[in-house]
Coordinates of C-alpha atoms in Angstrom, one line a residue:
M711 CA -33.7 19.8 -5.7
V712 CA -30.2 20.0 -7.3
S713 CA -30.0 17.7 -10.5
I714 CA -26.8 15.4 -10.9
A715 CA -26.1 17.5 -13.9
D716 CA -25.7 20.7 -12.1
L717 CA -23.1 19.4 -9.7
D718 CA -19.9 21.2 -9.3
N719 CA -17.3 20.4 -11.7
R720 CA -14.9 19.3 -8.9
I721 CA -17.4 17.0 -7.6
V722 CA -18.0 15.5 -11.0
G723 CA -14.4 15.1 -11.4
R724 CA -14.0 13.1 -8.3
I725 CA -17.0 10.7 -9.0
V726 CA -15.7 10.0 -12.4
N727 CA -12.3 9.4 -11.2
V728 CA -13.7 6.8 -8.7
A729 CA -16.0 5.1 -11.3
C730 CA -13.6 5.1 -14.2
Y731 CA -10.0 4.7 -12.6
G732 CA -10.7 2.8 -9.2
A733 CA -8.8 -0.5 -9.2
T734 CA -11.6 -2.6 -7.7
G735 CA -13.5 -5.6 -8.9
S736 CA -16.6 -3.7 -9.8
S737 CA -15.5 -0.5 -11.5
A738 CA -12.8 -2.0 -13.5
R739 CA -14.5 -4.9 -15.2
L740 CA -15.6 -4.9 -18.7
S741 CA -19.5 -5.0 -17.9
T742 CA -19.0 -1.6 -16.1
Q743 CA -18.4 0.3 -19.6
A744 CA -22.2 0.2 -19.9
Q745 CA -22.7 2.3 -16.7
L746 CA -19.8 4.5 -17.9
V747 CA -21.6 5.4 -21.2
G748 CA -24.7 6.2 -19.2
M749 CA -22.6 8.6 -17.1
A750 CA -21.1 10.3 -20.2
S751 CA -24.8 11.2 -21.3
V752 CA -25.8 13.0 -18.1
S753 CA -24.5 16.4 -19.2
R754 CA -21.8 18.0 -21.2
T755 CA -19.5 18.2 -18.3
W756 CA -20.0 14.5 -17.5
H757 CA -19.4 13.7 -21.0
E758 CA -16.1 15.7 -21.5
L759 CA -14.8 13.9 -18.2
V760 CA -15.8 10.3 -19.0
R761 CA -15.3 10.3 -23.0
P762 CA -11.4 10.4 -22.7
H763 CA -11.2 7.4 -20.4
L764 CA -13.5 5.4 -22.4
Q765 CA -11.6 6.1 -25.4
S766 CA -8.0 5.7 -24.3
I767 CA -8.3 2.2 -22.4
L768 CA -8.5 -0.7 -24.7
I769 CA -9.6 -3.6 -22.2
I770 CA -9.2 -7.2 -22.9
E771 CA -10.8 -9.3 -20.2
C772 CA -10.7 -13.1 -19.5
Q773 CA -14.2 -14.2 -18.5
P774 CA -15.1 -17.7 -17.2
T775 CA -17.0 -20.1 -19.4
P776 CA -20.3 -21.6 -18.1
D777 CA -18.5 -25.0 -17.2
A778 CA -15.6 -23.5 -15.4
P779 CA -15.1 -23.8 -11.7
Q780 CA -17.3 -21.4 -9.6
P781 CA -15.5 -18.9 -7.5
S782 CA -15.0 -20.3 -4.0
N783 CA -15.2 -17.0 -1.9
K784 CA -18.4 -15.2 -1.3
N785 CA -17.0 -11.7 -2.9
A786 CA -16.2 -13.6 -6.3
K787 CA -19.8 -15.0 -6.0
R788 CA -21.3 -11.7 -5.4
R789 CA -19.4 -10.3 -8.5
A790 CA -20.4 -13.1 -10.6
A791 CA -23.9 -12.6 -10.1
W792 CA -23.7 -8.9 -10.4
K793 CA -22.1 -9.2 -13.9
S794 CA -24.4 -7.5 -16.5
P795 CA -24.6 -8.4 -20.1
V796 CA -21.9 -7.3 -22.4
I797 CA -22.7 -4.0 -23.9
N798 CA -22.9 -3.4 -27.8
G799 CA -19.4 -2.9 -29.0
N800 CA -18.0 -5.7 -26.8
S801 CA -17.0 -8.9 -28.7
S802 CA -15.5 -12.2 -27.7
S803 CA -13.2 -14.8 -29.4
K804 CA -15.3 -17.5 -30.3
K805 CA -12.4 -19.8 -30.7
S806 CA -11.6 -19.7 -27.0
S807 CA -11.2 -22.9 -25.2
G808 CA -10.2 -23.9 -21.5
T809 CA -11.8 -22.0 -18.6
C810 CA -12.3 -18.7 -20.2
I811 CA -13.2 -16.6 -23.2
W812 CA -11.6 -13.4 -24.0
Q813 CA -13.6 -10.2 -24.6
T814 CA -12.9 -6.6 -25.6
N815 CA -14.4 -3.2 -25.6
A816 CA -12.8 -2.6 -29.3
E817 CA -16.2 -1.6 -31.0
L818 CA -17.3 0.8 -28.1
V819 CA -13.8 2.6 -28.5
H820 CA -13.8 2.8 -32.3
L821 CA -17.6 4.0 -32.0
L822 CA -16.7 6.8 -29.6
Q823 CA -13.8 7.9 -31.5
Q824 CA -16.0 8.1 -34.7
H825 CA -18.3 10.5 -32.9
A826 CA -15.4 12.5 -31.3
N827 CA -16.3 15.6 -33.3
G828 CA -12.7 15.8 -34.1
V829 CA -11.2 15.7 -30.6
S830 CA -10.2 11.8 -30.8
V831 CA -8.4 10.4 -27.7
P832 CA -5.6 8.0 -28.9
V833 CA -5.6 4.5 -27.0
S834 CA -2.8 5.0 -24.5
R835 CA -3.5 2.2 -22.1
L836 CA -3.9 -1.7 -22.9
R837 CA -5.6 -3.3 -19.8
V838 CA -5.5 -7.4 -19.5
Q839 CA -7.6 -8.5 -16.8
S840 CA -9.3 -11.3 -15.1
F841 CA -11.6 -11.5 -12.2
D842 CA -13.1 -14.9 -11.4
T843 CA -10.8 -17.5 -12.7
A844 CA -7.0 -17.8 -13.4
P845 CA -6.4 -16.7 -17.2
D846 CA -6.0 -19.3 -20.0
F847 CA -4.4 -17.1 -22.8
T848 CA -5.9 -19.4 -25.6
G849 CA -8.0 -17.0 -27.6
F850 CA -6.3 -13.9 -26.5
V851 CA -4.6 -13.4 -30.0
A852 CA -8.0 -13.7 -31.7
A853 CA -9.3 -11.1 -29.4
M854 CA -6.5 -8.7 -29.8
D855 CA -6.7 -9.1 -33.7
H856 CA -10.5 -8.3 -33.3
A857 CA -9.5 -5.2 -31.8
R858 CA -7.2 -4.1 -34.6
L859 CA -9.8 -4.7 -37.1
E860 CA -12.2 -2.4 -35.2
R861 CA -9.1 -0.1 -36.2
C862 CA -8.0 0.6 -32.6
R863 CA -4.4 1.7 -33.2
L864 CA -2.3 0.0 -30.6
D865 CA 1.2 1.9 -31.6
T866 CA 0.0 4.7 -29.5
V867 CA -0.3 2.4 -26.4
T868 CA 2.3 3.4 -23.7
S869 CA 0.9 1.5 -20.6
L870 CA 0.2 -2.3 -20.0
V871 CA -1.8 -2.9 -16.9
V872 CA -2.6 -6.3 -15.6
M873 CA -5.4 -6.7 -13.2
E874 CA -6.4 -9.8 -11.4
F875 CA -8.9 -10.3 -8.6
I876 CA -9.0 -13.9 -7.3
G877 CA -8.4 -16.0 -4.3
A878 CA -5.7 -17.8 -5.9
S879 CA -3.2 -14.8 -5.6
T880 CA -2.7 -15.7 -1.8
A881 CA -1.5 -19.3 -2.7
V882 CA 0.9 -17.6 -5.4
S883 CA 2.2 -15.2 -2.7
T884 CA 2.9 -18.1 -0.3
A885 CA 4.4 -20.3 -2.9
V886 CA 6.9 -17.6 -3.8
S887 CA 7.8 -16.7 -0.4
T888 CA 8.4 -20.5 0.2
A889 CA 10.7 -20.6 -2.9
V890 CA 12.8 -17.7 -1.8
S891 CA 14.2 -19.9 1.1
T892 CA 15.8 -22.2 -1.5
A893 CA 18.4 -21.8 -4.2
V894 CA 17.9 -19.1 -6.8
S895 CA 17.4 -21.7 -9.8
T896 CA 15.2 -23.6 -7.7
A897 CA 12.9 -20.8 -7.1
V898 CA 12.6 -19.6 -10.7
S899 CA 12.0 -23.1 -12.1
T900 CA 9.3 -23.6 -9.3
A901 CA 7.5 -20.4 -10.5
V902 CA 7.7 -21.4 -14.1
S903 CA 6.6 -25.1 -13.7
T904 CA 3.1 -23.8 -12.1
L905 CA 2.1 -23.5 -15.6
D906 CA 1.4 -26.6 -17.9
S907 CA 3.0 -26.5 -21.1
N908 CA -0.2 -25.3 -23.0
T909 CA -0.9 -22.5 -20.8
G910 CA 2.8 -21.3 -21.1
N911 CA 2.6 -21.5 -24.7
S912 CA -0.4 -19.7 -25.1
A913 CA 1.0 -17.0 -22.6
L914 CA 3.9 -16.7 -25.0
L915 CA 2.1 -16.2 -28.1
A916 CA 0.0 -13.5 -26.3
A917 CA 3.1 -11.8 -25.2
E918 CA 4.5 -11.8 -28.7
C919 CA 1.3 -10.4 -30.0
I920 CA 1.2 -7.5 -27.6
A921 CA 5.0 -6.7 -28.3
K922 CA 4.4 -6.7 -31.9
H923 CA 1.2 -4.3 -32.3
A924 CA 1.8 -2.5 -29.2
P925 CA 5.7 -1.6 -29.7
N926 CA 5.6 1.6 -27.6
V927 CA 4.9 0.5 -24.2
R928 CA 6.8 2.3 -21.3
S929 CA 5.1 1.0 -18.4
M930 CA 4.0 -2.5 -17.0
V931 CA 2.0 -2.4 -13.9
C932 CA -0.4 -4.6 -12.1
A933 CA -3.0 -4.7 -9.4
P934 CA -2.9 -6.6 -7.1
W935 CA 1.0 -7.5 -6.7
N936 CA 0.7 -11.2 -6.4
V937 CA -1.0 -12.1 -9.7
S938 CA -1.0 -15.6 -10.9
A939 CA 1.8 -17.7 -12.6
A940 CA -0.1 -17.1 -15.9
F941 CA 0.2 -13.4 -15.8
R942 CA 3.9 -13.7 -14.6
Q943 CA 4.4 -16.1 -17.6
L944 CA 3.0 -13.1 -19.8
A945 CA 4.9 -10.4 -18.3
S946 CA 8.3 -12.3 -18.5
P947 CA 8.9 -12.2 -22.2
L948 CA 7.5 -8.7 -22.5
S949 CA 9.7 -7.2 -19.8
L950 CA 12.5 -8.2 -22.1
A951 CA 11.0 -7.1 -25.2
Y952 CA 10.7 -3.7 -23.6
L953 CA 13.6 -3.8 -21.6
K954 CA 15.5 -0.9 -22.8
Q955 CA 12.4 1.6 -23.1
L956 CA 10.7 0.7 -19.9
H957 CA 10.3 3.5 -17.4
M958 CA 8.2 1.3 -14.8
L959 CA 8.1 -2.2 -14.0
T960 CA 5.9 -3.3 -11.2
I961 CA 4.6 -6.8 -12.3
P962 CA 6.1 -9.9 -10.7
L963 CA 8.1 -12.0 -13.4
A964 CA 8.3 -15.7 -13.8
T965 CA 12.0 -15.7 -15.1
P966 CA 14.8 -13.4 -14.6
L967 CA 15.7 -10.4 -16.7
L968 CA 18.5 -11.7 -18.6
S969 CA 19.7 -10.0 -21.7
D970 CA 23.3 -10.1 -23.5
S971 CA 22.7 -6.9 -25.6
Q972 CA 20.8 -4.3 -23.4
T973 CA 19.9 -3.2 -19.7
A974 CA 16.9 -1.5 -18.2
S975 CA 18.6 1.7 -18.9
N976 CA 15.5 3.9 -18.6
L977 CA 13.8 2.3 -15.8
T978 CA 12.8 4.6 -12.9
T979 CA 10.4 2.5 -10.8
L980 CA 10.9 -1.1 -10.1
H981 CA 8.9 -3.6 -8.0
I982 CA 10.7 -7.0 -8.1
H983 CA 11.0 -10.4 -6.1
A984 CA 14.6 -10.7 -4.5
H985 CA 15.3 -14.1 -6.3
I986 CA 14.4 -12.9 -9.7
L987 CA 16.7 -10.0 -9.1
A988 CA 19.6 -12.2 -8.0
A989 CA 19.2 -14.4 -10.9
S990 CA 19.1 -11.5 -13.3
G991 CA 22.9 -10.6 -13.0
P992 CA 25.0 -7.8 -12.3
G993 CA 24.2 -4.2 -13.8
I994 CA 20.8 -5.3 -15.4
V995 CA 19.0 -2.3 -13.6
P996 CA 21.7 0.3 -13.4
A997 CA 21.3 2.1 -9.9
Q998 CA 21.8 5.6 -11.3
Q999 CA 18.3 6.3 -12.7
L1000 CA 16.2 4.4 -10.4
Q1001 CA 13.7 6.6 -8.2
V1002 CA 11.4 4.0 -7.0
L1003 CA 12.4 0.4 -5.9
R1004 CA 10.7 -2.1 -3.9
V1005 CA 12.4 -5.7 -3.1
H1006 CA 9.7 -8.3 -2.4
D1007 CA 10.3 -11.5 -0.3
A1008 CA 14.0 -10.8 0.3
P1009 CA 16.2 -12.9 2.1
A1010 CA 18.2 -11.4 4.9
F1011 CA 21.4 -11.3 2.8
F1012 CA 20.1 -10.6 -0.7
S1013 CA 22.4 -9.0 -3.1
W1014 CA 22.7 -5.2 -4.6
E1015 CA 24.8 -6.8 -7.3
A1016 CA 22.0 -6.5 -10.0
F1017 CA 22.3 -2.4 -9.6
A1018 CA 25.9 -2.3 -9.9
S1019 CA 27.7 -1.3 -13.1
T1020 CA 31.1 -2.4 -14.0
G1021 CA 32.7 0.7 -12.7
D1022 CA 31.4 0.6 -9.3
S1023 CA 34.1 -0.5 -7.1
D1024 CA 34.1 0.9 -3.5
Q1025 CA 30.6 2.5 -3.5
L1026 CA 27.2 1.7 -5.0
E1027 CA 25.3 5.2 -5.4
F1028 CA 21.5 5.2 -5.9
A1029 CA 21.8 8.7 -7.2
S1030 CA 18.0 9.4 -7.9
L1031 CA 16.4 7.0 -5.6
T1032 CA 13.8 8.8 -3.6
A1033 CA 11.7 5.9 -2.3
L1034 CA 12.9 2.4 -1.1
G1035 CA 10.8 -0.6 0.2
I1036 CA 12.2 -3.9 1.4
D1037 CA 9.8 -6.7 2.2
F1038 CA 11.7 -9.5 3.8
A1039 CA 10.4 -13.2 3.3
S1040 CA 11.1 -14.0 7.1
D1041 CA 11.6 -12.2 10.4
N1042 CA 14.0 -14.9 11.8
V1043 CA 16.6 -13.9 14.1
V1044 CA 19.8 -12.4 12.1
T1045 CA 23.0 -11.5 14.1
T1046 CA 26.2 -9.8 13.0
A1047 CA 27.6 -13.3 13.3
D1048 CA 25.3 -14.5 10.7
F1049 CA 26.2 -11.4 8.5
Y1050 CA 30.0 -12.0 8.6
S1051 CA 29.7 -15.7 8.0
S1052 CA 27.5 -14.9 4.9
I1053 CA 30.2 -13.1 3.4
N1054 CA 33.1 -14.9 4.7
R1055 CA 35.2 -11.9 5.1
T1056 CA 36.8 -10.3 8.1
K1057 CA 35.0 -7.2 9.9
S1058 CA 37.9 -4.7 9.0
S1059 CA 37.1 -5.4 5.1
V1060 CA 33.2 -5.2 4.7
H1061 CA 30.3 -2.7 5.3
V1062 CA 27.5 -3.8 7.3
T1063 CA 24.2 -3.4 5.4
M1064 CA 21.0 -4.5 4.9
G1065 CA 21.4 -7.3 2.2
R1066 CA 24.9 -8.1 1.2
D1067 CA 27.3 -6.1 -0.5
R1068 CA 31.3 -5.3 -0.2
R1069 CA 30.7 -2.1 -1.6
R1070 CA 29.3 0.9 0.3
V1071 CA 25.7 1.5 -0.5
V1072 CA 24.3 5.3 -0.4
F1073 CA 21.3 6.9 -1.2
P1074 CA 21.8 10.7 -1.2
K1075 CA 18.1 11.5 -2.2
L1076 CA 16.3 8.9 -0.3
H1077 CA 13.0 10.6 1.1
S1078 CA 10.9 7.5 1.9
L1079 CA 12.0 4.1 3.6
S1080 CA 9.9 1.2 4.2
V1081 CA 11.0 -2.0 5.8
S1082 CA 8.7 -4.9 6.8
K1083 CA 9.5 -8.2 8.6
V1084 CA 12.7 -6.9 9.8
P1085 CA 15.1 -9.7 10.7
Y1086 CA 18.1 -7.9 11.9
T1087 CA 19.2 -7.7 15.7
Y1088 CA 22.0 -5.2 15.4
A1089 CA 21.8 -1.4 14.7
E1090 CA 24.6 -1.5 12.3
A1091 CA 22.1 -2.7 9.5
W1092 CA 20.4 0.7 9.5
R1093 CA 23.6 2.6 9.3
M1094 CA 23.7 2.7 5.6
F1095 CA 20.6 5.2 5.7
I1096 CA 22.2 7.7 8.1
G1097 CA 23.1 10.7 6.2
A1098 CA 20.1 10.1 3.7
P1099 CA 17.6 12.8 3.9
V1100 CA 14.9 10.2 4.9
R1101 CA 11.8 12.0 5.7
R1102 CA 9.4 9.3 5.8
L1103 CA 9.9 6.0 7.6
A1104 CA 7.9 2.9 8.1
V1105 CA 9.2 -0.1 9.8
A1106 CA 7.4 -3.5 10.9
G1107 CA 8.4 -6.6 12.5
P1108 CA 9.1 -8.2 16.0
Y1109 CA 9.7 -5.7 18.6
A1110 CA 13.1 -7.6 19.6
H1111 CA 14.2 -6.7 16.2
V1112 CA 12.5 -3.2 15.3
R1113 CA 14.2 -1.7 18.8
Y1114 CA 17.3 -1.8 16.9
V1115 CA 16.4 1.2 14.6
D1116 CA 18.9 3.9 14.7
T1117 CA 17.5 6.7 16.5
R1118 CA 19.4 9.2 14.5
L1119 CA 16.9 8.6 11.7
L1120 CA 14.4 10.6 13.8
R1121 CA 16.1 13.8 13.3
T1122 CA 15.1 14.3 9.8
L1123 CA 11.8 12.6 9.7
D1124 CA 8.3 14.0 9.1
S1125 CA 6.4 10.9 9.3
L1126 CA 6.9 7.7 11.3
D1127 CA 4.9 4.5 11.3
V1128 CA 6.3 1.7 13.7
H1129 CA 4.4 -1.5 13.8
T1130 CA 5.8 -4.3 16.1
V1131 CA 4.5 -7.6 17.2
G1132 CA 5.4 -9.4 20.4
A1133 CA 6.8 -12.6 18.8
E1134 CA 8.7 -14.0 21.9
K1135 CA 7.5 -14.2 25.6
S1136 CA 10.6 -12.4 26.5
S1137 CA 9.5 -9.0 24.6
H1138 CA 6.3 -9.0 26.8
G1139 CA 5.6 -5.5 27.8
R1140 CA 9.0 -4.0 26.3
F1141 CA 7.0 -2.3 23.5
T1142 CA 5.8 0.3 26.0
S1143 CA 9.7 1.0 27.0
F1144 CA 10.6 1.3 23.4
V1145 CA 7.9 3.8 22.7
K1146 CA 9.0 5.8 25.8
M1147 CA 12.5 5.8 24.6
L1148 CA 11.3 7.2 21.0
L1149 CA 9.3 9.9 22.5
G1150 CA 12.2 11.0 24.6
E1151 CA 14.4 11.7 21.4
D1152 CA 14.6 14.9 19.8
S1153 CA 12.5 14.8 16.6
N1154 CA 10.8 16.9 14.0
V1155 CA 8.2 14.2 13.3
T1156 CA 4.7 15.9 12.3
C1157 CA 2.8 12.6 11.7
A1158 CA 3.2 9.4 13.4
W1159 CA 1.7 5.9 14.0
L1160 CA 2.7 3.8 16.9
R1161 CA 1.3 0.3 16.9
H1162 CA 1.7 -2.8 18.5
S1163 CA -0.5 -6.1 18.5
E1164 CA -0.4 -7.2 22.1
A1165 CA -2.4 -5.6 24.9
F1166 CA 0.9 -3.8 26.9
P1167 CA -0.1 -0.7 28.7
L1168 CA 1.6 2.4 27.1
S1169 CA 3.9 4.5 29.3
V1170 CA 5.2 7.9 28.6
P1171 CA 8.5 9.6 29.5
E1172 CA 8.7 12.7 31.9
T1173 CA 9.6 14.8 28.9
V1174 CA 8.4 14.2 25.5
R1175 CA 10.5 16.0 22.7
W1176 CA 8.2 15.7 19.8
S1177 CA 6.9 19.4 19.8
Q1178 CA 6.3 19.5 16.1
L1179 CA 3.8 16.5 16.0
T1180 CA 0.4 17.5 14.6
E1181 CA -1.1 14.0 13.9
L1182 CA -0.7 10.8 16.2
C1183 CA -2.4 7.4 16.0
L1184 CA -1.7 5.0 18.7
A1185 CA -2.9 1.5 18.0
A1186 CA -2.0 0.0 21.3
Y1187 CA -3.4 -0.5 25.0
V1188 CA -3.6 3.0 26.1
P1189 CA -5.0 3.7 29.6
A1190 CA -6.9 7.2 29.7
L1191 CA -4.4 8.9 32.2
A1192 CA -1.2 7.9 30.2
L1193 CA -2.9 9.1 27.1
L1194 CA -3.6 12.3 28.5
L1195 CA -0.2 12.6 30.1
L1196 CA 1.4 12.2 26.5
V1197 CA -1.3 14.7 24.7
G1198 CA -0.4 17.3 27.3
Q1199 CA 3.3 17.3 26.1
L1200 CA 2.4 17.7 22.4
P1201 CA 1.5 21.5 22.0
S1202 CA 1.1 21.1 18.2
L1203 CA -1.2 18.0 18.2
H1204 CA -4.3 18.7 15.9
R1205 CA -5.5 15.0 15.0
L1206 CA -5.6 12.1 17.7
V1207 CA -6.5 8.7 16.8
V1208 CA -6.6 6.1 19.7
Q1209 CA -7.5 2.6 18.4
R1210 CA -7.5 1.0 21.9
I1211 CA -8.3 3.4 24.6
A1212 CA -8.9 1.6 28.0
G1213 CA -10.5 2.5 31.3
D1214 CA -8.9 0.2 33.9
A1215 CA -10.7 -0.3 37.2
C1216 CA -7.0 0.5 39.1
E1217 CA -7.5 4.1 37.7
E1218 CA -8.9 5.5 40.9
E1219 CA -8.4 9.1 39.8
I1220 CA -10.9 8.6 37.0
D1221 CA -13.1 6.2 38.7
G1222 CA -13.6 8.3 41.6
K1223 CA -15.1 11.3 39.5
M1224 CA -17.8 9.0 37.8
C1225 CA -20.8 7.3 38.6
A1226 CA -22.5 4.8 36.2
P1227 CA -23.5 5.2 33.4
W1228 CA -21.5 8.5 33.4
G1229 CA -22.5 10.5 36.4
N1230 CA -20.8 13.6 37.5
I1231 CA -17.6 13.6 35.7
T1232 CA -15.4 16.5 37.0
A1233 CA -13.1 18.1 34.5
P1234 CA -9.4 19.2 35.4
A1235 CA -9.3 22.9 36.4
V1236 CA -6.7 23.3 33.6
P1237 CA -7.5 21.6 30.3
V1238 CA -4.7 19.2 29.2
S1239 CA -4.8 20.4 25.7
T1240 CA -6.6 22.8 23.4
S1241 CA -4.9 22.1 20.3
V1242 CA -6.7 18.9 19.6
R1243 CA -9.5 19.4 16.9
E1244 CA -10.1 16.2 15.8
L1245 CA -10.7 12.9 18.0
Q1246 CA -11.1 9.5 16.9
M1247 CA -11.6 6.7 19.7
H1248 CA -12.0 3.1 19.5
M1249 CA -11.6 0.4 22.2
G1250 CA -11.6 -3.3 22.7
G1251 CA -14.6 -5.6 23.7
G1252 CA -17.1 -4.3 21.1
P1253 CA -20.7 -3.7 22.5
T1254 CA -20.0 -5.7 25.7
A1255 CA -17.0 -3.2 26.6
R1256 CA -17.2 -2.3 30.2
I1257 CA -18.7 1.1 31.5
P1258 CA -15.4 2.3 33.0
T1259 CA -13.8 2.2 29.5
L1260 CA -16.9 4.3 28.2
Q1261 CA -16.5 6.8 31.2
A1262 CA -12.6 7.2 30.3
M1263 CA -13.7 8.3 26.6
C1264 CA -16.0 11.0 28.3
Y1265 CA -13.3 12.0 30.7
V1266 CA -11.0 12.4 27.9
L1267 CA -13.3 14.7 26.1
L1268 CA -13.6 17.0 29.1
C1269 CA -9.9 17.2 29.2
L1270 CA -9.6 18.2 25.5
P1271 CA -12.1 21.3 25.2
G1272 CA -10.8 22.2 21.8
V1273 CA -12.1 19.0 20.1
R1274 CA -14.8 20.1 17.3
R1275 CA -15.1 16.4 15.6
L1276 CA -15.4 13.2 17.4
A1277 CA -15.6 10.0 15.9
V1278 CA -16.5 6.7 17.6
K1279 CA -17.8 3.3 16.7
Q1280 CA -21.6 3.4 15.9
V1281 CA -22.2 1.0 18.9
Y1282 CA -20.9 3.6 21.4
C1283 CA -22.5 6.6 19.6
D1284 CA -25.6 6.6 21.7
Y1285 CA -23.8 6.4 24.8
V1286 CA -21.4 9.4 24.0
R1287 CA -24.2 11.4 22.4
D1288 CA -26.1 11.2 25.8
F1289 CA -23.2 12.2 27.7
I1290 CA -22.6 15.1 25.5
Q1291 CA -26.1 16.5 25.6
S1292 CA -26.6 16.0 29.5
S1293 CA -23.3 17.7 30.0
A1294 CA -23.3 20.6 27.5
Q1295 CA -24.7 23.2 30.0
S1296 CA -21.9 22.6 32.6
H1297 CA -19.3 22.0 29.9
P1298 CA -20.1 24.6 27.0
A1299 CA -17.4 23.1 24.9
L1300 CA -19.1 19.9 24.3
A1301 CA -21.8 21.9 22.3
N1302 CA -19.3 22.5 19.5
I1303 CA -18.5 19.0 18.9
E1304 CA -19.7 17.0 15.8
L1305 CA -20.3 13.6 16.4
V1306 CA -19.8 11.1 13.5
H1307 CA -19.3 7.4 12.8
H1308 CA -15.7 6.6 12.9
V1309 CA -15.5 5.3 9.1
F1310 CA -16.0 8.9 8.0
I1311 CA -12.6 9.8 9.2
A1312 CA -11.0 6.3 9.2
A1313 CA -7.5 6.1 10.5
K1314 CA -5.2 5.4 7.7
S1315 CA -1.6 5.2 7.7
P1316 CA 0.0 8.6 6.5
M1317 CA 3.1 6.7 5.4
F1318 CA 4.3 6.8 1.7
V1319 CA 2.7 3.5 0.1
L1320 CA 5.0 2.1 -2.6
D1321 CA 2.4 -0.5 -4.1

């Protein structure tokens, strides 16, 4: 029997990476430090991989007091019940009041550094986190001072991480989305007014303490994006204190980035709400050095002005931007008439863009583009990206809006993720014609997700021009014959995921070849495809799904003899396994199939994620 201490270094590395760096409610909390210390004692290899993590991260965690309100959701209750006692080396501020106390792992960090045998790892990351309650920063300064008394040098900290896992985040997100639809000044004041004066003052004192003792912070990040108002109040003064030196800022702010003396001249990665960006004024974040940008809760005609320097006249160039995400606040219909009305200019003197700007906005290095809740019902909004070397595109919104995506973008793409919803009755069934049009366009796409929320049957063009496609996920209603017609025209397809395969009673060609429960299924004389190696099939109806649908899955298997790995839901495994075993003699290719539960090769969007 192999001991855990003898595992391959790569396997150990992956285990440690998940346990130490995973941003989840269990692996990230302060109480898990005890488990990590135990991991370090397994062997020398484990020790060498775990110790740098334990030494390099100073955690200051908000934990609820016994009389604080209990978590309202089941997950939070389980987390609260799971918590182990604070390990030796953690301390709390006894002066804390309100709904939480602040605890740190400072003594543990110092102890590990004392026994580092001359290989001491400096503290490089400060993590401020809360799990079961919205934070009250009373007592935070005392916890920070205790950390310094434990000889934890904070001048080596370069990264500030905010983590919060509570149900209140959803409410905050909704409040911010609503605020965007009002005037900018009202939106900002609304965000700030969510805090009472005591919480606001304590957050400001906490920010001043961090800025004073950790002056070299270069990145400010959070998980998840929509943290509570208290954490936004903490982040706002810190973003100004570090403005000139920040390289990464992905924490929501409560107030605009306003500075008379400096700009975010070193910022390369920015996630920001549109109303905060608009209130920050022109040129606060110069476009030239930005590499990753995500604008949240954007109105249809948000302004690019915050990225324009004084010298920008006819053109605004994002010279280094490689990834752009725009999440609109609403997918309400926007027409070209609305656009021209919003800028109050004639058609001959303006560039039609996403957002609003009188300059021509260009992206010479843009590789990844993500747009959600698309509001525009005109193709001109997408023309600002024509000419950019976009390789990965993710777009989501009502079919009636998404269908205006300029198909010229397909020519440069490697990956495509299209997710549409049928918001209006008039769009019923049109998704299938949209996909049919896409598949008929010349494209070099190698990985594609085509998703739709309604049960419209997918149809396929006579000639599919996606000859380079190697991976395809169809999350739409797909009759088996239509699926096979499509797969037969994809010579390079290696992995196929079908999330709603269907066997219709009207598909006489299949039904005539089957007898319940699977009967004598006749495979075609010529295989539909031999290139597909990995197949994952889902279907609607759960365990009560009709037998014809299960039969359709089996028929698809016979048409794709190259499949070596098959994943289906657990409730269908017995049916499919029995079919494979009973048919292996007449169809030898079935004997080579590895049948697994679908979660082991879960369908996950290949798109670049900006979060």
